[in-house]
Short mmCIF file of C-alpha atoms in Angstrom, two decimals:
data_model
loop_
_atom_site.label_atom_id
_atom_site.label_comp_id
_atom_site.label_asym_id
_atom_site.label_seq_id
_atom_site.Cartn_x
_atom_site.Cartn_y
_atom_site.Cartn_z
CA MET A 1 30.28 55.31 -36.23
CA ARG A 2 33.36 54.51 -34.20
CA ASP A 3 35.89 54.64 -37.01
CA TRP A 4 37.47 58.05 -37.60
CA ARG A 5 39.00 56.98 -40.91
CA ASP A 6 39.66 59.76 -43.43
CA ILE A 7 38.99 62.62 -40.97
CA VAL A 8 41.91 65.00 -40.53
CA ALA A 9 42.81 68.20 -38.71
CA ALA A 10 44.88 70.86 -40.42
CA VAL A 11 45.98 74.49 -40.40
CA PRO A 12 46.87 75.15 -36.74
CA VAL A 13 46.79 78.91 -36.09
CA THR A 14 47.46 81.14 -33.12
CA VAL A 15 46.56 84.75 -32.53
CA PRO A 16 49.59 85.67 -30.40
CA TYR A 17 48.87 85.83 -26.70
CA VAL A 18 49.17 89.11 -24.79
CA ARG A 19 49.00 89.69 -21.06
CA ARG A 20 46.22 92.27 -21.27
CA SER A 21 44.05 93.60 -24.09
CA GLU A 22 41.20 96.03 -24.58
CA HIS A 23 40.15 94.17 -27.71
CA PRO A 24 36.98 92.10 -27.13
CA ALA A 25 36.86 88.32 -27.44
CA ALA A 26 35.14 88.60 -30.83
CA TRP A 27 38.24 90.39 -32.17
CA PHE A 28 40.52 87.51 -31.18
CA LEU A 29 38.15 84.86 -32.52
CA ALA A 30 37.70 86.75 -35.80
CA ARG A 31 41.47 87.03 -36.21
CA ALA A 32 41.75 83.27 -35.72
CA LEU A 33 39.09 82.69 -38.37
CA ALA A 34 40.83 85.05 -40.77
CA ALA A 35 44.12 83.23 -40.19
CA LEU A 36 42.43 79.90 -41.02
CA VAL A 37 41.10 81.30 -44.28
CA GLN A 38 44.41 82.82 -45.28
CA ALA A 39 46.55 79.81 -44.35
CA SER A 40 44.24 77.27 -46.01
CA GLY A 41 43.65 79.10 -49.28
CA LEU A 42 39.91 78.57 -48.85
CA HIS A 43 37.27 81.22 -49.28
CA LYS A 44 35.29 82.10 -46.20
CA ALA A 45 32.18 80.71 -47.88
CA ASP A 46 33.89 77.28 -48.06
CA ILE A 47 33.77 77.01 -44.26
CA ASP A 48 30.32 75.56 -43.65
CA GLY A 49 30.82 74.45 -40.05
CA LEU A 50 31.89 76.25 -36.90
CA CYS A 51 32.78 75.14 -33.38
CA ALA A 52 33.51 78.14 -31.16
CA SER A 53 34.57 78.40 -27.53
CA SER A 54 34.87 81.51 -25.38
CA PHE A 55 34.04 82.77 -21.90
CA THR A 56 34.20 86.50 -22.60
CA LEU A 57 32.24 86.62 -25.85
CA ALA A 58 29.07 87.08 -23.78
CA PRO A 59 26.39 88.19 -24.25
CA ASP A 60 27.07 86.75 -27.71
CA THR A 61 27.54 83.08 -28.57
CA SER A 62 28.66 81.33 -31.74
CA VAL A 63 25.37 82.32 -33.40
CA ALA A 64 25.98 86.04 -33.06
CA PHE A 65 29.61 85.49 -34.03
CA THR A 66 28.48 84.23 -37.45
CA GLN A 67 26.78 87.57 -38.03
CA HIS A 68 29.85 89.50 -36.88
CA THR A 69 32.04 87.63 -39.37
CA GLY A 70 29.67 86.91 -42.25
CA LEU A 71 29.80 83.12 -41.92
CA THR A 72 26.84 81.03 -43.05
CA PRO A 73 27.45 77.59 -41.51
CA ARG A 74 25.07 74.67 -41.70
CA PHE A 75 26.73 73.05 -38.68
CA LEU A 76 27.26 75.09 -35.53
CA GLU A 77 28.45 74.28 -32.01
CA TRP A 78 28.90 76.54 -28.97
CA LEU A 79 31.36 74.86 -26.62
CA PRO A 80 32.31 76.95 -23.56
CA MET A 81 33.74 73.86 -21.83
CA GLY A 82 37.03 75.26 -20.63
CA GLY A 83 40.08 73.09 -21.07
CA ALA A 84 38.13 70.26 -22.72
CA CYS A 85 36.60 72.39 -25.46
CA GLY A 86 39.33 71.96 -28.08
CA VAL A 87 39.26 68.17 -28.09
CA ILE A 88 35.47 68.17 -27.94
CA ALA A 89 35.36 70.58 -30.88
CA LEU A 90 37.59 68.25 -32.88
CA ARG A 91 35.47 65.24 -31.96
CA ARG A 92 32.14 66.83 -32.83
CA ALA A 93 33.44 68.49 -35.98
CA ALA A 94 34.76 65.11 -37.16
CA ARG A 95 31.35 63.51 -36.64
CA ALA A 96 29.70 66.36 -38.52
CA VAL A 97 32.00 65.85 -41.51
CA GLN A 98 31.43 62.11 -41.40
CA ALA A 99 27.65 62.62 -41.34
CA GLY A 100 27.73 65.07 -44.23
CA ASP A 101 26.56 67.97 -42.07
CA ALA A 102 29.59 70.02 -43.09
CA GLU A 103 32.61 69.74 -45.35
CA VAL A 104 35.03 72.11 -43.60
CA VAL A 105 34.63 72.98 -39.92
CA ALA A 106 36.55 75.82 -38.29
CA CYS A 107 37.31 75.12 -34.63
CA ILE A 108 38.31 78.24 -32.72
CA GLY A 109 38.70 79.21 -29.08
CA GLY A 110 39.74 82.53 -27.62
CA ASP A 111 39.19 85.18 -24.99
CA THR A 112 40.22 88.64 -23.98
CA ALA A 113 41.81 89.50 -20.63
CA ASN A 114 41.52 92.66 -18.59
CA THR A 115 40.52 93.50 -15.05
CA GLY A 116 36.86 93.83 -15.89
CA SER A 117 36.64 90.65 -17.98
CA PHE A 118 38.19 88.45 -15.30
CA ARG A 119 35.91 89.85 -12.60
CA THR A 120 32.86 89.22 -14.78
CA LEU A 121 34.05 85.71 -15.62
CA LEU A 122 34.38 84.80 -11.96
CA ALA A 123 31.01 86.25 -11.07
CA ASP A 124 29.16 84.51 -13.89
CA PHE A 125 31.09 81.24 -14.13
CA SER A 126 28.43 79.06 -12.50
CA SER A 127 25.72 79.16 -9.85
CA PHE A 128 27.52 76.31 -8.08
CA SER A 129 30.66 78.40 -7.71
CA ARG A 130 28.64 81.32 -6.42
CA GLU A 131 27.01 79.18 -3.77
CA ALA A 132 29.81 76.80 -2.76
CA VAL A 133 33.00 78.84 -3.21
CA TYR A 134 32.54 82.59 -3.10
CA PRO A 135 30.74 82.73 0.30
CA TYR A 136 33.86 81.22 1.87
CA GLY A 137 36.20 83.90 0.52
CA ALA A 138 37.53 82.18 -2.62
CA GLY A 139 37.23 84.40 -5.67
CA GLY A 140 38.72 82.16 -8.32
CA PRO A 141 40.04 78.71 -9.18
CA ASN A 142 43.18 78.75 -7.00
CA ALA A 143 41.34 77.59 -3.88
CA SER A 144 39.57 74.78 -5.71
CA PHE A 145 42.78 73.46 -7.22
CA ALA A 146 44.55 73.85 -3.89
CA LEU A 147 41.93 71.51 -2.43
CA ILE A 148 42.46 68.93 -5.20
CA THR A 149 46.25 69.25 -4.96
CA ALA A 150 46.27 68.83 -1.18
CA ALA A 151 43.98 65.80 -1.44
CA TYR A 152 46.24 64.22 -4.07
CA MET A 153 49.37 64.84 -2.00
CA HIS A 154 47.73 63.35 1.09
CA GLU A 155 46.38 60.31 -0.76
CA TYR A 156 49.41 59.42 -2.86
CA GLY A 157 52.43 61.03 -1.21
CA ALA A 158 53.31 63.45 -4.01
CA THR A 159 55.51 66.41 -3.06
CA ARG A 160 55.83 69.95 -4.32
CA ALA A 161 59.09 68.95 -5.96
CA ASP A 162 57.20 66.40 -8.06
CA PHE A 163 54.94 69.12 -9.41
CA GLY A 164 57.97 71.34 -9.82
CA ARG A 165 59.66 68.85 -12.13
CA MET A 166 56.82 69.28 -14.59
CA CYS A 167 56.84 73.06 -14.35
CA VAL A 168 60.61 73.26 -14.84
CA ALA A 169 60.53 70.89 -17.84
CA GLN A 170 57.69 72.81 -19.47
CA ARG A 171 59.53 76.08 -19.00
CA ALA A 172 62.52 74.55 -20.76
CA ASN A 173 60.20 73.67 -23.64
CA ALA A 174 58.71 77.16 -23.65
CA ARG A 175 62.13 78.73 -24.05
CA ARG A 176 62.09 77.25 -27.56
CA ASN A 177 58.62 78.63 -28.31
CA GLU A 178 58.47 82.25 -29.43
CA LEU A 179 54.72 82.31 -28.73
CA ALA A 180 55.17 81.58 -25.00
CA LEU A 181 54.68 84.55 -22.68
CA LEU A 182 56.91 83.10 -19.93
CA ARG A 183 60.33 82.19 -21.29
CA ASP A 184 62.73 83.04 -18.48
CA ALA A 185 64.67 80.07 -17.15
CA LEU A 186 63.05 78.31 -14.20
CA THR A 187 64.95 76.08 -11.78
CA LEU A 188 63.53 73.66 -9.26
CA ASP A 189 65.00 75.76 -6.44
CA ALA A 190 63.25 78.86 -7.78
CA TYR A 191 60.01 76.91 -8.11
CA LEU A 192 60.19 75.70 -4.51
CA ALA A 193 61.07 79.16 -3.17
CA ALA A 194 58.21 80.95 -4.96
CA ARG A 195 55.65 82.78 -2.86
CA PRO A 196 52.54 80.89 -1.75
CA ILE A 197 49.24 81.60 -3.47
CA ALA A 198 46.82 79.09 -1.89
CA GLU A 199 48.63 76.36 -0.01
CA PRO A 200 49.95 74.01 -1.22
CA LEU A 201 49.97 76.00 -4.48
CA HIS A 202 52.74 78.52 -5.06
CA LEU A 203 53.32 81.01 -7.83
CA TYR A 204 54.56 78.66 -10.56
CA ASP A 205 51.74 76.18 -9.97
CA CYS A 206 49.17 78.71 -11.15
CA VAL A 207 48.34 79.46 -14.76
CA MET A 208 48.60 83.09 -15.91
CA PRO A 209 45.44 84.50 -17.56
CA CYS A 210 46.01 86.31 -20.83
CA ALA A 211 44.29 87.12 -24.13
CA GLY A 212 44.58 85.32 -27.44
CA ALA A 213 43.08 82.63 -29.65
CA ASP A 214 43.88 79.31 -31.31
CA GLY A 215 42.19 77.31 -34.04
CA PHE A 216 42.33 74.59 -36.68
CA LEU A 217 40.25 73.11 -39.49
CA VAL A 218 38.57 69.68 -39.70
CA MET A 219 37.79 68.05 -43.06
CA GLU A 220 38.09 64.83 -45.02
CA ARG A 221 41.60 63.74 -45.93
CA ALA A 222 40.90 64.01 -49.66
CA ARG A 223 39.96 67.68 -49.26
CA ALA A 224 43.18 68.42 -47.37
CA VAL A 225 45.23 66.64 -50.02
CA SER A 226 43.53 68.56 -52.84
CA LEU A 227 44.34 71.82 -51.06
CA GLY A 228 47.92 70.78 -50.43
CA LEU A 229 47.50 71.16 -46.68
CA PRO A 230 49.73 69.31 -44.22
CA HIS A 231 47.35 67.40 -41.97
CA VAL A 232 47.04 64.97 -39.09
CA ARG A 233 44.79 61.93 -38.88
CA LEU A 234 42.26 61.59 -36.08
CA LEU A 235 42.61 58.06 -34.67
CA GLY A 236 40.37 58.21 -31.62
CA ALA A 237 38.46 60.66 -29.42
CA ILE A 238 36.44 60.53 -26.20
CA GLU A 239 34.54 62.96 -23.99
CA ARG A 240 32.81 62.54 -20.62
CA HIS A 241 31.02 64.95 -18.31
CA ASN A 242 30.49 64.82 -14.52
CA ALA A 243 32.44 61.58 -14.14
CA PHE A 244 32.52 59.86 -10.75
CA PRO A 245 30.16 62.27 -8.96
CA GLU A 246 30.33 60.05 -5.88
CA ASP A 247 34.00 60.90 -5.24
CA ARG A 248 34.37 63.32 -2.31
CA VAL A 249 37.22 65.20 -4.01
CA GLN A 250 38.32 64.71 -7.58
CA LEU A 251 41.31 62.40 -7.85
CA ARG A 252 40.26 60.91 -11.19
CA GLY A 253 38.45 62.13 -14.28
CA GLY A 254 36.35 60.85 -17.13
CA TRP A 255 39.44 59.59 -18.97
CA ALA A 256 39.48 56.62 -16.58
CA MET A 257 35.99 55.64 -17.73
CA ASP A 258 36.69 55.78 -21.46
CA ARG A 259 40.40 55.19 -22.02
CA ASP A 260 39.90 51.59 -23.17
CA ALA A 261 37.53 52.84 -25.85
CA LEU A 262 40.03 55.52 -26.85
CA TRP A 263 42.91 53.09 -27.30
CA ALA A 264 40.65 50.60 -29.08
CA GLN A 265 39.58 53.28 -31.57
CA ALA A 266 43.18 54.32 -32.15
CA GLY A 267 44.43 50.76 -32.59
CA ILE A 268 47.52 51.56 -30.50
CA GLY A 269 48.34 51.86 -26.81
CA PRO A 270 50.14 54.35 -24.58
CA ASP A 271 53.52 52.86 -25.45
CA ALA A 272 53.13 54.02 -29.07
CA ILE A 273 52.66 57.69 -28.15
CA ASP A 274 55.59 59.97 -28.99
CA LEU A 275 54.39 63.14 -27.29
CA VAL A 276 51.63 64.08 -24.86
CA GLN A 277 49.78 67.36 -24.43
CA THR A 278 47.88 67.50 -21.15
CA TYR A 279 45.66 70.32 -20.00
CA ASP A 280 47.82 71.97 -17.37
CA ASP A 281 46.21 74.90 -15.63
CA TYR A 282 47.68 73.37 -12.43
CA PRO A 283 50.28 70.56 -12.30
CA VAL A 284 48.14 68.09 -10.36
CA ILE A 285 45.69 67.93 -13.27
CA SER A 286 48.44 66.73 -15.59
CA LEU A 287 49.18 63.88 -13.18
CA LEU A 288 45.52 62.84 -13.14
CA GLN A 289 45.51 62.70 -16.94
CA LEU A 290 48.72 60.66 -17.16
CA GLU A 291 47.30 58.15 -14.69
CA ASP A 292 43.75 57.93 -15.97
CA LEU A 293 44.87 57.56 -19.60
CA GLY A 294 47.08 54.60 -18.76
CA PHE A 295 50.61 55.99 -18.91
CA CYS A 296 51.06 54.87 -15.30
CA GLY A 297 48.97 53.41 -12.50
CA LYS A 298 46.66 55.35 -10.22
CA GLY A 299 48.67 57.30 -7.69
CA GLU A 300 51.91 56.66 -9.59
CA GLY A 301 52.04 59.99 -11.40
CA ALA A 302 54.65 61.51 -9.11
CA ALA A 303 56.95 58.50 -9.48
CA PHE A 304 56.37 58.64 -13.25
CA VAL A 305 57.60 62.24 -13.58
CA ARG A 306 60.61 61.42 -11.40
CA ARG A 307 61.59 58.63 -13.82
CA HIS A 308 61.19 60.52 -17.06
CA ASP A 309 62.65 63.51 -18.85
CA LEU A 310 59.63 65.58 -19.87
CA THR A 311 61.44 68.00 -22.17
CA VAL A 312 61.23 68.00 -25.95
CA ASP A 313 64.51 66.05 -26.13
CA GLY A 314 63.56 63.67 -23.32
CA ASP A 315 62.09 60.20 -23.24
CA PHE A 316 58.54 61.43 -22.51
CA PRO A 317 57.95 64.81 -24.16
CA LEU A 318 55.13 66.54 -22.27
CA ASN A 319 53.51 69.85 -23.27
CA THR A 320 56.19 70.47 -25.84
CA GLY A 321 55.35 74.15 -26.41
CA GLY A 322 55.48 74.90 -22.70
CA GLY A 323 51.84 74.26 -21.84
CA GLN A 324 49.61 76.88 -20.30
CA LEU A 325 51.88 77.18 -17.28
CA SER A 326 54.49 78.85 -19.48
CA VAL A 327 52.61 79.93 -22.62
CA GLY A 328 49.66 81.44 -20.74
CA GLN A 329 45.95 80.70 -20.54
CA ALA A 330 43.89 82.71 -23.01
CA GLY A 331 40.59 81.59 -21.55
CA ALA A 332 38.91 78.95 -23.69
CA ALA A 333 41.90 78.96 -26.02
CA GLY A 334 43.60 76.95 -23.28
CA GLY A 335 41.52 74.01 -24.43
CA TYR A 336 42.94 74.38 -27.95
CA LEU A 337 46.57 75.06 -27.05
CA GLY A 338 47.66 71.42 -26.75
CA LEU A 339 45.86 70.41 -29.94
CA VAL A 340 47.43 73.18 -31.97
CA GLU A 341 50.87 72.24 -30.62
CA ALA A 342 50.31 68.55 -31.44
CA LEU A 343 49.27 69.43 -35.00
CA ARG A 344 52.42 71.48 -35.43
CA GLN A 345 54.59 68.69 -34.07
CA LEU A 346 53.08 65.99 -36.27
CA THR A 347 53.24 68.15 -39.41
CA GLY A 348 56.85 69.12 -38.73
CA THR A 349 56.30 72.88 -38.61
CA VAL A 350 58.18 73.60 -35.35
CA PRO A 351 61.77 72.53 -36.11
CA GLU A 352 63.09 74.58 -33.21
CA ARG A 353 61.41 72.20 -30.74
CA ALA A 354 60.58 69.15 -32.85
CA VAL A 355 60.18 65.79 -31.14
CA ALA A 356 62.37 63.46 -33.17
CA ARG A 357 60.51 60.97 -35.39
CA ALA A 358 57.14 61.78 -33.83
CA ARG A 359 54.29 59.77 -35.35
CA HIS A 360 51.59 59.70 -32.67
CA ALA A 361 50.37 62.24 -30.14
CA LEU A 362 47.83 62.21 -27.35
CA VAL A 363 45.99 65.40 -26.38
CA SER A 364 43.75 65.55 -23.33
CA GLY A 365 41.50 68.24 -21.92
CA PHE A 366 39.87 69.13 -18.62
CA GLY A 367 37.49 71.94 -17.78
CA MET A 368 34.68 73.62 -15.89
CA ILE A 369 35.96 73.46 -12.32
CA ASN A 370 33.21 73.65 -9.71
CA TYR A 371 34.55 73.74 -6.15
CA ASP A 372 36.11 70.27 -5.84
CA ARG A 373 36.13 68.90 -9.40
CA GLY A 374 36.20 69.66 -13.10
CA LEU A 375 33.10 68.52 -14.93
CA CYS A 376 34.42 68.04 -18.48
CA SER A 377 37.13 65.68 -19.67
CA ALA A 378 38.19 64.66 -23.17
CA ALA A 379 41.12 63.12 -25.03
CA CYS A 380 42.14 62.28 -28.57
CA VAL A 381 44.87 60.32 -30.32
CA LEU A 382 46.41 61.79 -33.47
CA GLY A 383 48.58 60.22 -36.12
CA ALA A 384 50.95 61.83 -38.61
CA ALA A 385 49.77 61.68 -42.21
#
């Protein structure tokens, strides 16, 4: 089944992000689920599928979460795949609806954030990180992304100013988003002068951990119409794991392997896309996605961002809500952030930052960084109803 016809996503919700919280991850995920029920007009019993993503829900998973919340799904996925989990949730939920395994699937991602939760997350992230990163003094993702960023700069000649152009444009977008945690104006000079974190990364290159949750519903178009729900059509979706394991350092991701299939499913090409939501925990990862998905050639990402205006009002709107670099990264919710923003754009519910005449959006995800690469990549193409 390669055709996604009649599958839609609807009801984008956000549990507002906060810098720190003593509420557990289950609280944020449950609030997202409650928001989906309230906004859709459905009863909780009508939701017979669940895709859930979290890093701090442990020791629970999506199974225990059903008991916490009184759900009784017949389709269930547990997707702790970092920044790729939102697109993967959409893809797998769509297949479940197509196969008749569920009629309405709630896709939710969220995490809490406090000193103890972040320490536990780092310690338990993966055995590979424990063995290949921590013994050398790196206690988190900054060092790994510094390695990828330095390799990209060396290979393709990108500069810090190139990354800064993306960060500055996204901050301009975030200033129009009341849900963004970072809304102060950011200039390129301020970006360049920021203190170093892990060379060549400086302060504004690094995503800010926070707490919160995002979610949406997946169902057949006829169901959304009967409920009177604004919705977005799924035109194509891909996922790939551990792509190009032979590469010494990651300078490409699984999108490069599957982009032709993605565009073939969608029946359009990159030129038809009106807005793009890349996973942006660090700027270099956005450049990899733009290249590997065909918006520009390999190694041409820096030149691409120099040529284009990436703001909401520009000729290539990128991360129109501000992206994680300005909104914040609520753990696994970071993998849902771009999807929720794309749904809002294509259903016309964010007039304060609307991309004019937007009909098609691309959302891509990236996650599970292990030393020198992220293992999960995904992307989808969405069309306005």
